[in-house]
Amino acid sequence: MTLRRRIIVAEQDGTLDAITALGALSGKGIGLGVGISILGGRPLPVAVRELTTLDHLADGDLVVLLDPAGCTQSQVAEAVDLLRSMAAHEVTSTSGPTWQLHEAPNRPLPTRGAFSLFLLAREGRESLAHLEAATGISAVAIGESGSAGEVWEFCSAEQVVALVERSKGSNAS
């Protein structure tokens, strides 16, 4: 049995943009996944729009790993609610303690009306057991696979760019 390969890119300060880099791999038959910081980087509602675009490029086969580093349990729960709401509704309004949205659009919706969500554990899954219980979302540590029958390869955005460049070179031969 051949295991399916999925490339996972997690946001990191000082590197190329993870979501944009993965867009270059869409359509190549490789499963895509992206780790996004809940509080760092781009604002979460903006990330949802970009994730929706990447979801469409990946034919609905996108895995999203939420990085809860530096967040309280209530901030993680609020982020999960925001992601789920924006993935299910074309217009979302919320007035939580972290995000306030008034009729924020997300059109078109993700292809399956939801994202395949996991929590990204940078220091082992055990560290997020309390968040798994609170959100009902499984944690995945870097280097693990979150879906049966898949091998998840964690890469930097720069490694994705190099992979694309190598594939361009092999196509020219």
mmCIF file with all atom_site columns, C-alpha atoms in Angstrom:
data_model
loop_
_atom_site.group_PDB
_atom_site.id
_atom_site.type_symbol
_atom_site.label_atom_id
_atom_site.label_alt_id
_atom_site.label_comp_id
_atom_site.label_asym_id
_atom_site.label_entity_id
_atom_site.label_seq_id
_atom_site.pdbx_PDB_ins_code
_atom_site.Cartn_x
_atom_site.Cartn_y
_atom_site.Cartn_z
_atom_site.occupancy
_atom_site.B_iso_or_equiv
_atom_site.pdbx_formal_charge
_atom_site.auth_seq_id
_atom_site.auth_comp_id
_atom_site.auth_asym_id
_atom_site.auth_atom_id
_atom_site.pdbx_PDB_model_num
ATOM 1   C CA . MET A 1 1   ? 0.000   0.000  0.000   1.00 0.00 ? 1   MET A CA 1
ATOM 2   C CA . THR A 1 2   ? 1.388   3.383  -1.000  1.00 0.00 ? 2   THR A CA 1
ATOM 3   C CA . LEU A 1 3   ? 0.915   6.150  1.511   1.00 0.00 ? 3   LEU A CA 1
ATOM 4   C CA . ARG A 1 4   ? -0.206  9.511  0.166   1.00 0.00 ? 4   ARG A CA 1
ATOM 5   C CA . ARG A 1 5   ? 2.260   12.364 0.574   1.00 0.00 ? 5   ARG A CA 1
ATOM 6   C CA . ARG A 1 6   ? 1.131   15.680 2.072   1.00 0.00 ? 6   ARG A CA 1
ATOM 7   C CA . ILE A 1 7   ? 3.373   18.752 2.270   1.00 0.00 ? 7   ILE A CA 1
ATOM 8   C CA . ILE A 1 8   ? 2.818   20.807 5.435   1.00 0.00 ? 8   ILE A CA 1
ATOM 9   C CA . VAL A 1 9   ? 4.292   24.303 5.711   1.00 0.00 ? 9   VAL A CA 1
ATOM 10  C CA . ALA A 1 10  ? 4.061   26.180 9.001   1.00 0.00 ? 10  ALA A CA 1
ATOM 11  C CA . GLU A 1 11  ? 4.386   29.939 9.287   1.00 0.00 ? 11  GLU A CA 1
ATOM 12  C CA . GLN A 1 12  ? 7.665   31.154 10.734  1.00 0.00 ? 12  GLN A CA 1
ATOM 13  C CA . ASP A 1 13  ? 8.963   34.646 11.308  1.00 0.00 ? 13  ASP A CA 1
ATOM 14  C CA . GLY A 1 14  ? 11.529  35.790 8.770   1.00 0.00 ? 14  GLY A CA 1
ATOM 15  C CA . THR A 1 15  ? 10.638  33.228 6.107   1.00 0.00 ? 15  THR A CA 1
ATOM 16  C CA . LEU A 1 16  ? 8.638   33.281 2.912   1.00 0.00 ? 16  LEU A CA 1
ATOM 17  C CA . ASP A 1 17  ? 4.848   33.185 3.224   1.00 0.00 ? 17  ASP A CA 1
ATOM 18  C CA . ALA A 1 18  ? 3.587   29.631 3.826   1.00 0.00 ? 18  ALA A CA 1
ATOM 19  C CA . ILE A 1 19  ? 0.163   30.019 2.186   1.00 0.00 ? 19  ILE A CA 1
ATOM 20  C CA . THR A 1 20  ? 1.553   31.658 -0.947  1.00 0.00 ? 20  THR A CA 1
ATOM 21  C CA . ALA A 1 21  ? 4.331   29.077 -1.294  1.00 0.00 ? 21  ALA A CA 1
ATOM 22  C CA . LEU A 1 22  ? 1.839   26.209 -1.104  1.00 0.00 ? 22  LEU A CA 1
ATOM 23  C CA . GLY A 1 23  ? -0.200  27.779 -3.904  1.00 0.00 ? 23  GLY A CA 1
ATOM 24  C CA . ALA A 1 24  ? 2.695   26.885 -6.212  1.00 0.00 ? 24  ALA A CA 1
ATOM 25  C CA . LEU A 1 25  ? 2.218   23.183 -5.431  1.00 0.00 ? 25  LEU A CA 1
ATOM 26  C CA . SER A 1 26  ? -1.520  23.112 -6.050  1.00 0.00 ? 26  SER A CA 1
ATOM 27  C CA . GLY A 1 27  ? -2.521  20.966 -8.968  1.00 0.00 ? 27  GLY A CA 1
ATOM 28  C CA . LYS A 1 28  ? 0.584   18.775 -8.688  1.00 0.00 ? 28  LYS A CA 1
ATOM 29  C CA . GLY A 1 29  ? -1.256  15.872 -7.044  1.00 0.00 ? 29  GLY A CA 1
ATOM 30  C CA . ILE A 1 30  ? 0.374   16.469 -3.662  1.00 0.00 ? 30  ILE A CA 1
ATOM 31  C CA . GLY A 1 31  ? -1.814  16.952 -0.594  1.00 0.00 ? 31  GLY A CA 1
ATOM 32  C CA . LEU A 1 32  ? -1.338  20.377 0.965   1.00 0.00 ? 32  LEU A CA 1
ATOM 33  C CA . GLY A 1 33  ? -1.342  21.549 4.556   1.00 0.00 ? 33  GLY A CA 1
ATOM 34  C CA . VAL A 1 34  ? -0.480  24.800 6.253   1.00 0.00 ? 34  VAL A CA 1
ATOM 35  C CA . GLY A 1 35  ? 0.244   25.720 9.835   1.00 0.00 ? 35  GLY A CA 1
ATOM 36  C CA . ILE A 1 36  ? -0.909  29.194 10.801  1.00 0.00 ? 36  ILE A CA 1
ATOM 37  C CA . SER A 1 37  ? -0.292  31.101 13.975  1.00 0.00 ? 37  SER A CA 1
ATOM 38  C CA . ILE A 1 38  ? -3.472  32.130 15.781  1.00 0.00 ? 38  ILE A CA 1
ATOM 39  C CA . LEU A 1 39  ? -2.100  35.427 17.085  1.00 0.00 ? 39  LEU A CA 1
ATOM 40  C CA . GLY A 1 40  ? 1.056   36.019 15.058  1.00 0.00 ? 40  GLY A CA 1
ATOM 41  C CA . GLY A 1 41  ? 1.460   36.832 11.417  1.00 0.00 ? 41  GLY A CA 1
ATOM 42  C CA . ARG A 1 42  ? -1.552  37.977 9.418   1.00 0.00 ? 42  ARG A CA 1
ATOM 43  C CA . PRO A 1 43  ? -4.871  38.603 11.170  1.00 0.00 ? 43  PRO A CA 1
ATOM 44  C CA . LEU A 1 44  ? -6.862  35.371 11.395  1.00 0.00 ? 44  LEU A CA 1
ATOM 45  C CA . PRO A 1 45  ? -9.875  36.619 9.350   1.00 0.00 ? 45  PRO A CA 1
ATOM 46  C CA . VAL A 1 46  ? -7.503  37.566 6.509   1.00 0.00 ? 46  VAL A CA 1
ATOM 47  C CA . ALA A 1 47  ? -5.844  34.144 6.764   1.00 0.00 ? 47  ALA A CA 1
ATOM 48  C CA . VAL A 1 48  ? -9.264  32.491 6.420   1.00 0.00 ? 48  VAL A CA 1
ATOM 49  C CA . ARG A 1 49  ? -9.800  34.195 3.054   1.00 0.00 ? 49  ARG A CA 1
ATOM 50  C CA . GLU A 1 50  ? -6.375  33.062 1.877   1.00 0.00 ? 50  GLU A CA 1
ATOM 51  C CA . LEU A 1 51  ? -6.957  29.537 3.202   1.00 0.00 ? 51  LEU A CA 1
ATOM 52  C CA . THR A 1 52  ? -10.234 29.441 1.277   1.00 0.00 ? 52  THR A CA 1
ATOM 53  C CA . THR A 1 53  ? -8.392  30.312 -1.929  1.00 0.00 ? 53  THR A CA 1
ATOM 54  C CA . LEU A 1 54  ? -5.755  27.652 -1.230  1.00 0.00 ? 54  LEU A CA 1
ATOM 55  C CA . ASP A 1 55  ? -8.557  25.173 -0.472  1.00 0.00 ? 55  ASP A CA 1
ATOM 56  C CA . HIS A 1 56  ? -10.027 25.827 -3.934  1.00 0.00 ? 56  HIS A CA 1
ATOM 57  C CA . LEU A 1 57  ? -6.596  25.452 -5.562  1.00 0.00 ? 57  LEU A CA 1
ATOM 58  C CA . ALA A 1 58  ? -6.180  22.133 -3.704  1.00 0.00 ? 58  ALA A CA 1
ATOM 59  C CA . ASP A 1 59  ? -9.621  20.872 -4.806  1.00 0.00 ? 59  ASP A CA 1
ATOM 60  C CA . GLY A 1 60  ? -10.883 20.891 -1.222  1.00 0.00 ? 60  GLY A CA 1
ATOM 61  C CA . ASP A 1 61  ? -8.013  18.778 0.054   1.00 0.00 ? 61  ASP A CA 1
ATOM 62  C CA . LEU A 1 62  ? -6.356  21.254 2.426   1.00 0.00 ? 62  LEU A CA 1
ATOM 63  C CA . VAL A 1 63  ? -5.304  20.553 5.999   1.00 0.00 ? 63  VAL A CA 1
ATOM 64  C CA . VAL A 1 64  ? -5.065  23.545 8.364   1.00 0.00 ? 64  VAL A CA 1
ATOM 65  C CA . LEU A 1 65  ? -2.964  23.285 11.503  1.00 0.00 ? 65  LEU A CA 1
ATOM 66  C CA . LEU A 1 66  ? -3.617  26.018 14.060  1.00 0.00 ? 66  LEU A CA 1
ATOM 67  C CA . ASP A 1 67  ? -0.535  26.984 16.049  1.00 0.00 ? 67  ASP A CA 1
ATOM 68  C CA . PRO A 1 68  ? -1.755  27.984 19.527  1.00 0.00 ? 68  PRO A CA 1
ATOM 69  C CA . ALA A 1 69  ? 1.648   29.219 20.758  1.00 0.00 ? 69  ALA A CA 1
ATOM 70  C CA . GLY A 1 70  ? 1.198   32.113 23.163  1.00 0.00 ? 70  GLY A CA 1
ATOM 71  C CA . CYS A 1 71  ? -2.604  31.743 23.293  1.00 0.00 ? 71  CYS A CA 1
ATOM 72  C CA . THR A 1 72  ? -4.938  31.143 26.172  1.00 0.00 ? 72  THR A CA 1
ATOM 73  C CA . GLN A 1 73  ? -7.462  28.326 25.971  1.00 0.00 ? 73  GLN A CA 1
ATOM 74  C CA . SER A 1 74  ? -10.250 30.864 25.384  1.00 0.00 ? 74  SER A CA 1
ATOM 75  C CA . GLN A 1 75  ? -8.307  32.476 22.506  1.00 0.00 ? 75  GLN A CA 1
ATOM 76  C CA . VAL A 1 76  ? -7.848  29.075 20.861  1.00 0.00 ? 76  VAL A CA 1
ATOM 77  C CA . ALA A 1 77  ? -11.575 28.302 21.270  1.00 0.00 ? 77  ALA A CA 1
ATOM 78  C CA . GLU A 1 78  ? -12.456 31.732 19.821  1.00 0.00 ? 78  GLU A CA 1
ATOM 79  C CA . ALA A 1 79  ? -10.100 31.157 16.860  1.00 0.00 ? 79  ALA A CA 1
ATOM 80  C CA . VAL A 1 80  ? -11.636 27.740 16.150  1.00 0.00 ? 80  VAL A CA 1
ATOM 81  C CA . ASP A 1 81  ? -15.145 29.241 16.304  1.00 0.00 ? 81  ASP A CA 1
ATOM 82  C CA . LEU A 1 82  ? -14.089 32.061 13.954  1.00 0.00 ? 82  LEU A CA 1
ATOM 83  C CA . LEU A 1 83  ? -12.536 29.636 11.449  1.00 0.00 ? 83  LEU A CA 1
ATOM 84  C CA . ARG A 1 84  ? -15.561 27.360 11.490  1.00 0.00 ? 84  ARG A CA 1
ATOM 85  C CA . SER A 1 85  ? -17.997 30.263 11.167  1.00 0.00 ? 85  SER A CA 1
ATOM 86  C CA . MET A 1 86  ? -16.149 31.924 8.284   1.00 0.00 ? 86  MET A CA 1
ATOM 87  C CA . ALA A 1 87  ? -15.842 28.542 6.523   1.00 0.00 ? 87  ALA A CA 1
ATOM 88  C CA . ALA A 1 88  ? -19.585 27.908 6.828   1.00 0.00 ? 88  ALA A CA 1
ATOM 89  C CA . HIS A 1 89  ? -21.055 31.379 6.183   1.00 0.00 ? 89  HIS A CA 1
ATOM 90  C CA . GLU A 1 90  ? -20.423 33.840 3.378   1.00 0.00 ? 90  GLU A CA 1
ATOM 91  C CA . VAL A 1 91  ? -20.679 36.736 5.845   1.00 0.00 ? 91  VAL A CA 1
ATOM 92  C CA . THR A 1 92  ? -19.581 36.561 9.491   1.00 0.00 ? 92  THR A CA 1
ATOM 93  C CA . SER A 1 93  ? -20.048 38.975 12.372  1.00 0.00 ? 93  SER A CA 1
ATOM 94  C CA . THR A 1 94  ? -18.568 38.393 15.809  1.00 0.00 ? 94  THR A CA 1
ATOM 95  C CA . SER A 1 95  ? -17.638 40.480 18.806  1.00 0.00 ? 95  SER A CA 1
ATOM 96  C CA . GLY A 1 96  ? -15.332 38.237 20.793  1.00 0.00 ? 96  GLY A CA 1
ATOM 97  C CA . PRO A 1 97  ? -12.574 39.484 23.057  1.00 0.00 ? 97  PRO A CA 1
ATOM 98  C CA . THR A 1 98  ? -9.861  38.919 20.420  1.00 0.00 ? 98  THR A CA 1
ATOM 99  C CA . TRP A 1 99  ? -11.639 39.491 17.083  1.00 0.00 ? 99  TRP A CA 1
ATOM 100 C CA . GLN A 1 100 ? -14.464 41.852 16.239  1.00 0.00 ? 100 GLN A CA 1
ATOM 101 C CA . LEU A 1 101 ? -15.919 41.385 12.767  1.00 0.00 ? 101 LEU A CA 1
ATOM 102 C CA . HIS A 1 102 ? -18.840 43.164 11.163  1.00 0.00 ? 102 HIS A CA 1
ATOM 103 C CA . GLU A 1 103 ? -20.104 41.365 8.079   1.00 0.00 ? 103 GLU A CA 1
ATOM 104 C CA . ALA A 1 104 ? -16.688 39.988 7.101   1.00 0.00 ? 104 ALA A CA 1
ATOM 105 C CA . PRO A 1 105 ? -17.053 38.270 3.716   1.00 0.00 ? 105 PRO A CA 1
ATOM 106 C CA . ASN A 1 106 ? -15.691 34.878 2.715   1.00 0.00 ? 106 ASN A CA 1
ATOM 107 C CA . ARG A 1 107 ? -16.992 34.219 -0.779  1.00 0.00 ? 107 ARG A CA 1
ATOM 108 C CA . PRO A 1 108 ? -16.903 31.669 -2.183  1.00 0.00 ? 108 PRO A CA 1
ATOM 109 C CA . LEU A 1 109 ? -16.844 29.317 0.783   1.00 0.00 ? 109 LEU A CA 1
ATOM 110 C CA . PRO A 1 110 ? -14.312 26.481 1.073   1.00 0.00 ? 110 PRO A CA 1
ATOM 111 C CA . THR A 1 111 ? -15.246 23.659 -1.276  1.00 0.00 ? 111 THR A CA 1
ATOM 112 C CA . ARG A 1 112 ? -16.510 21.400 1.520   1.00 0.00 ? 112 ARG A CA 1
ATOM 113 C CA . GLY A 1 113 ? -17.869 24.181 3.733   1.00 0.00 ? 113 GLY A CA 1
ATOM 114 C CA . ALA A 1 114 ? -15.196 23.514 6.349   1.00 0.00 ? 114 ALA A CA 1
ATOM 115 C CA . PHE A 1 115 ? -11.464 23.124 6.803   1.00 0.00 ? 115 PHE A CA 1
ATOM 116 C CA . SER A 1 116 ? -9.805  19.934 7.994   1.00 0.00 ? 116 SER A CA 1
ATOM 117 C CA . LEU A 1 117 ? -8.463  21.333 11.287  1.00 0.00 ? 117 LEU A CA 1
ATOM 118 C CA . PHE A 1 118 ? -5.695  20.144 13.587  1.00 0.00 ? 118 PHE A CA 1
ATOM 119 C CA . LEU A 1 119 ? -3.758  21.819 16.407  1.00 0.00 ? 119 LEU A CA 1
ATOM 120 C CA . LEU A 1 120 ? -0.025  22.164 15.716  1.00 0.00 ? 120 LEU A CA 1
ATOM 121 C CA . ALA A 1 121 ? 2.045   20.970 18.655  1.00 0.00 ? 121 ALA A CA 1
ATOM 122 C CA . ARG A 1 122 ? 5.575   22.270 18.317  1.00 0.00 ? 122 ARG A CA 1
ATOM 123 C CA . GLU A 1 123 ? 6.712   20.548 21.544  1.00 0.00 ? 123 GLU A CA 1
ATOM 124 C CA . GLY A 1 124 ? 4.903   17.201 21.473  1.00 0.00 ? 124 GLY A CA 1
ATOM 125 C CA . ARG A 1 125 ? 1.216   16.360 21.410  1.00 0.00 ? 125 ARG A CA 1
ATOM 126 C CA . GLU A 1 126 ? 0.973   15.926 25.180  1.00 0.00 ? 126 GLU A CA 1
ATOM 127 C CA . SER A 1 127 ? 1.475   19.684 25.623  1.00 0.00 ? 127 SER A CA 1
ATOM 128 C CA . LEU A 1 128 ? -1.878  20.339 23.896  1.00 0.00 ? 128 LEU A CA 1
ATOM 129 C CA . ALA A 1 129 ? -4.001  17.632 25.555  1.00 0.00 ? 129 ALA A CA 1
ATOM 130 C CA . HIS A 1 130 ? -6.064  20.277 27.388  1.00 0.00 ? 130 HIS A CA 1
ATOM 131 C CA . LEU A 1 131 ? -6.743  22.139 24.107  1.00 0.00 ? 131 LEU A CA 1
ATOM 132 C CA . GLU A 1 132 ? -7.681  18.901 22.323  1.00 0.00 ? 132 GLU A CA 1
ATOM 133 C CA . ALA A 1 133 ? -10.269 18.266 25.035  1.00 0.00 ? 133 ALA A CA 1
ATOM 134 C CA . ALA A 1 134 ? -11.580 21.858 24.992  1.00 0.00 ? 134 ALA A CA 1
ATOM 135 C CA . THR A 1 135 ? -11.888 22.175 21.196  1.00 0.00 ? 135 THR A CA 1
ATOM 136 C CA . GLY A 1 136 ? -12.461 18.598 20.054  1.00 0.00 ? 136 GLY A CA 1
ATOM 137 C CA . ILE A 1 137 ? -9.610  19.038 17.555  1.00 0.00 ? 137 ILE A CA 1
ATOM 138 C CA . SER A 1 138 ? -6.714  16.571 17.422  1.00 0.00 ? 138 SER A CA 1
ATOM 139 C CA . ALA A 1 139 ? -3.169  17.781 17.932  1.00 0.00 ? 139 ALA A CA 1
ATOM 140 C CA . VAL A 1 140 ? -0.348  16.799 15.594  1.00 0.00 ? 140 VAL A CA 1
ATOM 141 C CA . ALA A 1 141 ? 3.310   17.255 16.454  1.00 0.00 ? 141 ALA A CA 1
ATOM 142 C CA . ILE A 1 142 ? 5.786   18.310 13.801  1.00 0.00 ? 142 ILE A CA 1
ATOM 143 C CA . GLY A 1 143 ? 6.952   15.165 12.055  1.00 0.00 ? 143 GLY A CA 1
ATOM 144 C CA . GLU A 1 144 ? 3.714   13.217 12.653  1.00 0.00 ? 144 GLU A CA 1
ATOM 145 C CA . SER A 1 145 ? 0.903   12.476 10.250  1.00 0.00 ? 145 SER A CA 1
ATOM 146 C CA . GLY A 1 146 ? -2.596  13.566 11.210  1.00 0.00 ? 146 GLY A CA 1
ATOM 147 C CA . SER A 1 147 ? -4.491  11.428 8.721   1.00 0.00 ? 147 SER A CA 1
ATOM 148 C CA . ALA A 1 148 ? -4.309  7.673  8.292   1.00 0.00 ? 148 ALA A CA 1
ATOM 149 C CA . GLY A 1 149 ? -2.805  6.569  5.015   1.00 0.00 ? 149 GLY A CA 1
ATOM 150 C CA . GLU A 1 150 ? -0.740  9.740  4.626   1.00 0.00 ? 150 GLU A CA 1
ATOM 151 C CA . VAL A 1 151 ? 2.853   10.734 5.204   1.00 0.00 ? 151 VAL A CA 1
ATOM 152 C CA . TRP A 1 152 ? 3.109   14.354 6.245   1.00 0.00 ? 152 TRP A CA 1
ATOM 153 C CA . GLU A 1 153 ? 6.323   16.056 5.230   1.00 0.00 ? 153 GLU A CA 1
ATOM 154 C CA . PHE A 1 154 ? 6.926   19.252 7.206   1.00 0.00 ? 154 PHE A CA 1
ATOM 155 C CA . CYS A 1 155 ? 8.816   21.787 5.076   1.00 0.00 ? 155 CYS A CA 1
ATOM 156 C CA . SER A 1 156 ? 9.724   25.428 5.189   1.00 0.00 ? 156 SER A CA 1
ATOM 157 C CA . ALA A 1 157 ? 8.313   27.750 2.541   1.00 0.00 ? 157 ALA A CA 1
ATOM 158 C CA . GLU A 1 158 ? 11.845  27.997 1.126   1.00 0.00 ? 158 GLU A CA 1
ATOM 159 C CA . GLN A 1 159 ? 11.976  24.214 0.725   1.00 0.00 ? 159 GLN A CA 1
ATOM 160 C CA . VAL A 1 160 ? 8.675   24.351 -1.193  1.00 0.00 ? 160 VAL A CA 1
ATOM 161 C CA . VAL A 1 161 ? 10.126  26.981 -3.532  1.00 0.00 ? 161 VAL A CA 1
ATOM 162 C CA . ALA A 1 162 ? 13.184  24.757 -4.102  1.00 0.00 ? 162 ALA A CA 1
ATOM 163 C CA . LEU A 1 163 ? 10.875  21.799 -4.802  1.00 0.00 ? 163 LEU A CA 1
ATOM 164 C CA . VAL A 1 164 ? 8.973   23.843 -7.394  1.00 0.00 ? 164 VAL A CA 1
ATOM 165 C CA . GLU A 1 165 ? 12.238  24.996 -8.982  1.00 0.00 ? 165 GLU A CA 1
ATOM 166 C CA . ARG A 1 166 ? 13.492  21.392 -9.179  1.00 0.00 ? 166 ARG A CA 1
ATOM 167 C CA . SER A 1 167 ? 10.223  20.286 -10.801 1.00 0.00 ? 167 SER A CA 1
ATOM 168 C CA . LYS A 1 168 ? 10.547  23.092 -13.378 1.00 0.00 ? 168 LYS A CA 1
ATOM 169 C CA . GLY A 1 169 ? 14.057  21.910 -14.178 1.00 0.00 ? 169 GLY A CA 1
ATOM 170 C CA . SER A 1 170 ? 12.986  18.280 -14.564 1.00 0.00 ? 170 SER A CA 1
ATOM 171 C CA . ASN A 1 171 ? 10.083  19.313 -16.817 1.00 0.00 ? 171 ASN A CA 1
ATOM 172 C CA . ALA A 1 172 ? 12.472  21.221 -19.118 1.00 0.00 ? 172 ALA A CA 1
ATOM 173 C CA . SER A 1 173 ? 14.574  18.067 -19.735 1.00 0.00 ? 173 SER A CA 1
#
